[in-house]
């Protein structure tokens, strides 16, 4: 029957939109997670190396402090993520030994290089956080848009069910109640109905007419 097919189609549309909304939410969270991991892993490691180098420079000159500085410098060198880091690292390598020997100019140059690495990674973290935020906003609005479409589809589906199923059942029930009350003239009527419903109305009316002829 066309009415049954229409109901099944409408229900299928609602199910599909619900699935799409679920997958959209999953996609948003799976896209945001790598961005957050990038913030916590790549740039945070470089910032940690900068903190270690600054801490070593703040200590009195000693072989242990110099060793700590070299370990942190190697950590930063092995975790280059931003375009300005290689130049800053070369500047640090060219000056840090003289800085530990007490050369003020070399110390200033070393601190400048460390600050450049720190600033580059801090800006990258801010940018990555903005990207994650924008992705979240876009995903949220996408879900809202799909929810609006789902609401519209639900209203259309409800209207079709009421028009094609609920109202015809109410009409048939009204005719049956009228027959039980002694009304022999009441018939199933309606305009703009699906052909399946019209055929059912015609069949019911024919049965009533045949019973009236007896």
mmCIF file of C-alpha atoms in Angstrom:
data_model
loop_
_atom_site.group_PDB
_atom_site.id
_atom_site.type_symbol
_atom_site.label_atom_id
_atom_site.label_comp_id
_atom_site.label_asym_id
_atom_site.label_seq_id
_atom_site.Cartn_x
_atom_site.Cartn_y
_atom_site.Cartn_z
ATOM 1 C CA UNK A 1 0.000 0.000 0.000
ATOM 2 C CA UNK A 2 1.170 3.507 -0.791
ATOM 3 C CA UNK A 3 0.282 4.759 2.702
ATOM 4 C CA UNK A 4 2.398 2.053 4.319
ATOM 5 C CA UNK A 5 5.290 2.810 1.992
ATOM 6 C CA UNK A 6 4.979 6.509 2.784
ATOM 7 C CA UNK A 7 5.115 5.855 6.529
ATOM 8 C CA UNK A 8 8.076 3.531 6.147
ATOM 9 C CA UNK A 9 9.890 6.066 3.998
ATOM 10 C CA UNK A 10 9.271 8.864 6.499
ATOM 11 C CA UNK A 11 10.460 6.712 9.395
ATOM 12 C CA UNK A 12 13.566 5.755 7.413
ATOM 13 C CA UNK A 13 14.351 9.430 6.761
ATOM 14 C CA UNK A 14 14.137 10.197 10.483
ATOM 15 C CA UNK A 15 16.399 7.263 11.313
ATOM 16 C CA UNK A 16 18.949 8.323 8.687
ATOM 17 C CA UNK A 17 19.047 11.899 9.992
ATOM 18 C CA UNK A 18 19.472 10.645 13.553
ATOM 19 C CA UNK A 19 22.394 8.480 12.447
ATOM 20 C CA UNK A 20 23.940 11.380 10.532
ATOM 21 C CA UNK A 21 23.680 13.593 13.606
ATOM 22 C CA UNK A 22 25.329 10.916 15.750
ATOM 23 C CA UNK A 23 28.173 10.454 13.267
ATOM 24 C CA UNK A 24 28.607 14.242 13.032
ATOM 25 C CA UNK A 25 29.034 14.486 16.812
ATOM 26 C CA UNK A 26 31.548 11.634 16.762
ATOM 27 C CA UNK A 27 33.453 13.300 13.901
ATOM 28 C CA UNK A 28 33.662 16.583 15.817
ATOM 29 C CA UNK A 29 35.146 14.988 18.914
ATOM 30 C CA UNK A 30 37.549 12.790 16.958
ATOM 31 C CA UNK A 31 38.810 15.836 15.054
ATOM 32 C CA UNK A 32 39.229 17.932 18.199
ATOM 33 C CA UNK A 33 41.179 15.277 20.100
ATOM 34 C CA UNK A 34 44.261 15.294 17.782
ATOM 35 C CA UNK A 35 44.400 19.098 17.927
ATOM 36 C CA UNK A 36 44.381 19.017 21.720
ATOM 37 C CA UNK A 37 47.008 16.258 21.749
ATOM 38 C CA UNK A 38 49.179 18.382 19.474
ATOM 39 C CA UNK A 39 48.984 21.238 21.982
ATOM 40 C CA UNK A 40 49.858 19.016 24.923
ATOM 41 C CA UNK A 41 52.631 17.022 23.268
ATOM 42 C CA UNK A 42 54.649 18.876 20.625
ATOM 43 C CA UNK A 43 54.729 22.485 21.809
ATOM 44 C CA UNK A 44 54.643 21.677 25.504
ATOM 45 C CA UNK A 45 57.855 19.644 25.134
ATOM 46 C CA UNK A 46 59.680 22.627 23.629
ATOM 47 C CA UNK A 47 58.417 24.908 26.400
ATOM 48 C CA UNK A 48 59.647 22.423 28.972
ATOM 49 C CA UNK A 49 63.089 22.457 27.336
ATOM 50 C CA UNK A 50 63.136 26.262 27.452
ATOM 51 C CA UNK A 51 62.266 26.211 31.149
ATOM 52 C CA UNK A 52 65.090 23.733 31.808
ATOM 53 C CA UNK A 53 67.600 25.905 29.934
ATOM 54 C CA UNK A 54 66.527 29.034 31.807
ATOM 55 C CA UNK A 55 66.751 27.169 35.104
ATOM 56 C CA UNK A 56 70.274 25.980 34.307
ATOM 57 C CA UNK A 57 71.359 29.488 33.308
ATOM 58 C CA UNK A 58 69.994 30.878 36.586
ATOM 59 C CA UNK A 59 72.236 28.584 38.636
ATOM 60 C CA UNK A 60 75.835 29.452 39.517
ATOM 61 C CA UNK A 61 78.201 28.327 36.731
ATOM 62 C CA UNK A 62 79.010 24.669 37.319
ATOM 63 C CA UNK A 63 79.564 21.526 35.213
ATOM 64 C CA UNK A 64 76.256 20.079 36.424
ATOM 65 C CA UNK A 65 74.307 23.174 35.343
ATOM 66 C CA UNK A 66 76.059 23.141 31.976
ATOM 67 C CA UNK A 67 75.183 19.457 31.568
ATOM 68 C CA UNK A 68 71.535 20.161 32.389
ATOM 69 C CA UNK A 69 71.509 22.961 29.844
ATOM 70 C CA UNK A 70 72.911 20.694 27.120
ATOM 71 C CA UNK A 71 70.315 18.009 27.827
ATOM 72 C CA UNK A 72 67.506 20.586 27.563
ATOM 73 C CA UNK A 73 69.053 22.053 24.405
ATOM 74 C CA UNK A 74 69.164 18.600 22.807
ATOM 75 C CA UNK A 75 65.527 18.095 23.796
ATOM 76 C CA UNK A 76 64.551 21.338 22.049
ATOM 77 C CA UNK A 77 66.673 20.445 18.999
ATOM 78 C CA UNK A 78 64.901 17.100 18.676
ATOM 79 C CA UNK A 79 61.460 18.663 18.871
ATOM 80 C CA UNK A 80 61.472 21.404 16.217
ATOM 81 C CA UNK A 81 57.878 22.257 15.366
ATOM 82 C CA UNK A 82 57.919 25.938 14.386
ATOM 83 C CA UNK A 83 59.668 27.779 11.549
ATOM 84 C CA UNK A 84 61.672 30.163 13.745
ATOM 85 C CA UNK A 85 63.172 27.485 15.987
ATOM 86 C CA UNK A 86 66.198 26.382 13.897
ATOM 87 C CA UNK A 87 67.617 29.922 13.768
ATOM 88 C CA UNK A 88 67.048 30.419 17.499
ATOM 89 C CA UNK A 89 68.707 27.090 18.263
ATOM 90 C CA UNK A 90 71.775 28.050 16.223
ATOM 91 C CA UNK A 91 71.954 31.300 18.167
ATOM 92 C CA UNK A 92 71.823 29.405 21.469
ATOM 93 C CA UNK A 93 74.470 26.869 20.410
ATOM 94 C CA UNK A 94 76.804 29.656 19.316
ATOM 95 C CA UNK A 95 76.602 31.476 22.661
ATOM 96 C CA UNK A 96 75.658 29.236 25.580
ATOM 97 C CA UNK A 97 79.175 28.027 26.456
ATOM 98 C CA UNK A 98 80.456 31.613 26.601
ATOM 99 C CA UNK A 99 77.382 32.513 28.637
ATOM 100 C CA UNK A 100 78.305 29.935 31.267
ATOM 101 C CA UNK A 101 81.809 31.389 31.353
ATOM 102 C CA UNK A 102 80.291 34.732 32.357
ATOM 103 C CA UNK A 103 80.140 36.560 29.017
ATOM 104 C CA UNK A 104 77.255 39.010 29.412
ATOM 105 C CA UNK A 105 76.790 39.514 25.652
ATOM 106 C CA UNK A 106 76.680 35.766 25.055
ATOM 107 C CA UNK A 107 74.288 35.328 27.966
ATOM 108 C CA UNK A 108 71.959 37.966 26.524
ATOM 109 C CA UNK A 109 72.074 36.288 23.089
ATOM 110 C CA UNK A 110 71.375 32.889 24.664
ATOM 111 C CA UNK A 111 68.398 34.228 26.613
ATOM 112 C CA UNK A 112 67.114 35.903 23.462
ATOM 113 C CA UNK A 113 67.246 32.601 21.573
ATOM 114 C CA UNK A 114 65.448 30.751 24.371
ATOM 115 C CA UNK A 115 62.741 33.419 24.499
ATOM 116 C CA UNK A 116 62.262 33.177 20.726
ATOM 117 C CA UNK A 117 61.685 29.421 20.960
ATOM 118 C CA UNK A 118 59.326 29.867 23.896
ATOM 119 C CA UNK A 119 57.371 32.619 22.136
ATOM 120 C CA UNK A 120 57.066 30.623 18.900
ATOM 121 C CA UNK A 121 55.665 27.604 20.727
ATOM 122 C CA UNK A 122 53.351 29.685 22.880
ATOM 123 C CA UNK A 123 51.889 31.356 19.796
ATOM 124 C CA UNK A 124 51.522 27.949 18.135
ATOM 125 C CA UNK A 125 49.604 26.666 21.149
ATOM 126 C CA UNK A 126 47.303 29.682 21.042
ATOM 127 C CA UNK A 127 46.730 29.118 17.321
ATOM 128 C CA UNK A 128 46.024 25.418 17.848
ATOM 129 C CA UNK A 129 43.595 26.246 20.655
ATOM 130 C CA UNK A 130 41.801 28.703 18.358
ATOM 131 C CA UNK A 131 41.577 26.040 15.654
ATOM 132 C CA UNK A 132 40.074 23.567 18.128
ATOM 133 C CA UNK A 133 37.610 26.205 19.321
ATOM 134 C CA UNK A 134 36.581 27.104 15.759
ATOM 135 C CA UNK A 135 36.182 23.440 14.899
ATOM 136 C CA UNK A 136 33.972 23.014 17.945
ATOM 137 C CA UNK A 137 31.855 26.029 16.985
ATOM 138 C CA UNK A 138 31.509 24.810 13.397
ATOM 139 C CA UNK A 139 30.575 21.336 14.551
ATOM 140 C CA UNK A 140 28.051 22.660 17.041
ATOM 141 C CA UNK A 141 26.352 24.798 14.397
ATOM 142 C CA UNK A 142 26.408 21.831 12.023
ATOM 143 C CA UNK A 143 24.609 19.699 14.605
ATOM 144 C CA UNK A 144 22.097 22.515 15.189
ATOM 145 C CA UNK A 145 21.457 22.727 11.432
ATOM 146 C CA UNK A 146 20.915 18.968 11.236
ATOM 147 C CA UNK A 147 18.618 19.133 14.269
ATOM 148 C CA UNK A 148 16.524 21.791 12.520
ATOM 149 C CA UNK A 149 16.288 19.613 9.421
ATOM 150 C CA UNK A 150 15.348 16.642 11.616
ATOM 151 C CA UNK A 151 12.674 18.723 13.339
ATOM 152 C CA UNK A 152 11.260 19.824 9.988
ATOM 153 C CA UNK A 153 11.308 16.253 8.696
ATOM 154 C CA UNK A 154 9.575 15.088 11.881
ATOM 155 C CA UNK A 155 6.832 17.689 11.498
ATOM 156 C CA UNK A 156 6.291 16.716 7.866
ATOM 157 C CA UNK A 157 6.224 13.038 8.824
ATOM 158 C CA UNK A 158 3.750 13.708 11.640
ATOM 159 C CA UNK A 159 1.496 15.663 9.302
ATOM 160 C CA UNK A 160 1.501 12.858 6.725
ATOM 161 C CA UNK A 161 0.767 10.230 9.381
ATOM 162 C CA UNK A 162 -2.113 12.281 10.779
ATOM 163 C CA UNK A 163 -3.534 12.972 7.302
ATOM 164 C CA UNK A 164 -3.043 9.502 5.823
ATOM 165 C CA UNK A 165 -3.573 7.263 8.851
ATOM 166 C CA UNK A 166 -4.949 8.943 11.978
ATOM 167 C CA UNK A 167 -7.735 10.927 10.310
ATOM 168 C CA UNK A 168 -8.910 7.997 8.126
ATOM 169 C CA UNK A 169 -9.033 5.735 11.202
ATOM 170 C CA UNK A 170 -11.015 8.389 13.063
ATOM 171 C CA UNK A 171 -13.423 8.637 10.116
ATOM 172 C CA UNK A 172 -13.871 4.863 9.967
ATOM 173 C CA UNK A 173 -14.403 4.740 13.734
ATOM 174 C CA UNK A 174 -16.993 7.552 13.470
ATOM 175 C CA UNK A 175 -18.897 5.619 10.779
ATOM 176 C CA UNK A 176 -18.886 2.457 12.917
ATOM 177 C CA UNK A 177 -20.114 4.385 15.960
ATOM 178 C CA UNK A 178 -22.849 5.960 13.826
ATOM 179 C CA UNK A 179 -23.983 2.509 12.641
ATOM 180 C CA UNK A 180 -24.116 1.270 16.228
ATOM 181 C CA UNK A 181 -26.197 4.341 17.134
ATOM 182 C CA UNK A 182 -28.720 3.567 14.409
ATOM 183 C CA UNK A 183 -27.522 6.077 11.811
ATOM 184 C CA UNK A 184 -27.863 4.185 8.522
ATOM 185 C CA UNK A 185 -26.884 7.144 6.325
ATOM 186 C CA UNK A 186 -23.408 7.871 7.664
ATOM 187 C CA UNK A 187 -20.662 7.031 5.186
ATOM 188 C CA UNK A 188 -16.882 7.410 5.029
ATOM 189 C CA UNK A 189 -16.054 10.716 3.346
ATOM 190 C CA UNK A 190 -12.994 12.868 2.769
ATOM 191 C CA UNK A 191 -11.219 14.972 0.194
ATOM 192 C CA UNK A 192 -7.678 14.836 -1.117
ATOM 193 C CA UNK A 193 -7.060 11.394 0.327
ATOM 194 C CA UNK A 194 -4.509 8.836 -0.921
ATOM 195 C CA UNK A 195 -5.872 6.271 -3.340
ATOM 196 C CA UNK A 196 -5.401 3.477 -0.780
ATOM 197 C CA UNK A 197 -7.570 5.307 1.742
ATOM 198 C CA UNK A 198 -10.178 6.125 -0.925
ATOM 199 C CA UNK A 199 -10.289 2.445 -1.869
ATOM 200 C CA UNK A 200 -10.814 1.443 1.763
ATOM 201 C CA UNK A 201 -13.548 4.080 2.151
ATOM 202 C CA UNK A 202 -15.244 2.815 -0.990
ATOM 203 C CA UNK A 203 -15.089 -0.770 0.262
ATOM 204 C CA UNK A 204 -16.566 0.154 3.642
ATOM 205 C CA UNK A 205 -19.303 2.227 1.997
ATOM 206 C CA UNK A 206 -20.162 -0.642 -0.346
ATOM 207 C CA UNK A 207 -20.436 -3.055 2.587
ATOM 208 C CA UNK A 208 -22.746 -0.603 4.385
ATOM 209 C CA UNK A 209 -24.834 -0.140 1.217
ATOM 210 C CA UNK A 210 -25.169 -3.906 0.751
ATOM 211 C CA UNK A 211 -26.259 -4.320 4.361
ATOM 212 C CA UNK A 212 -28.842 -1.542 3.862
ATOM 213 C CA UNK A 213 -30.295 -3.364 0.870
ATOM 214 C CA UNK A 214 -31.015 -6.480 2.859
#
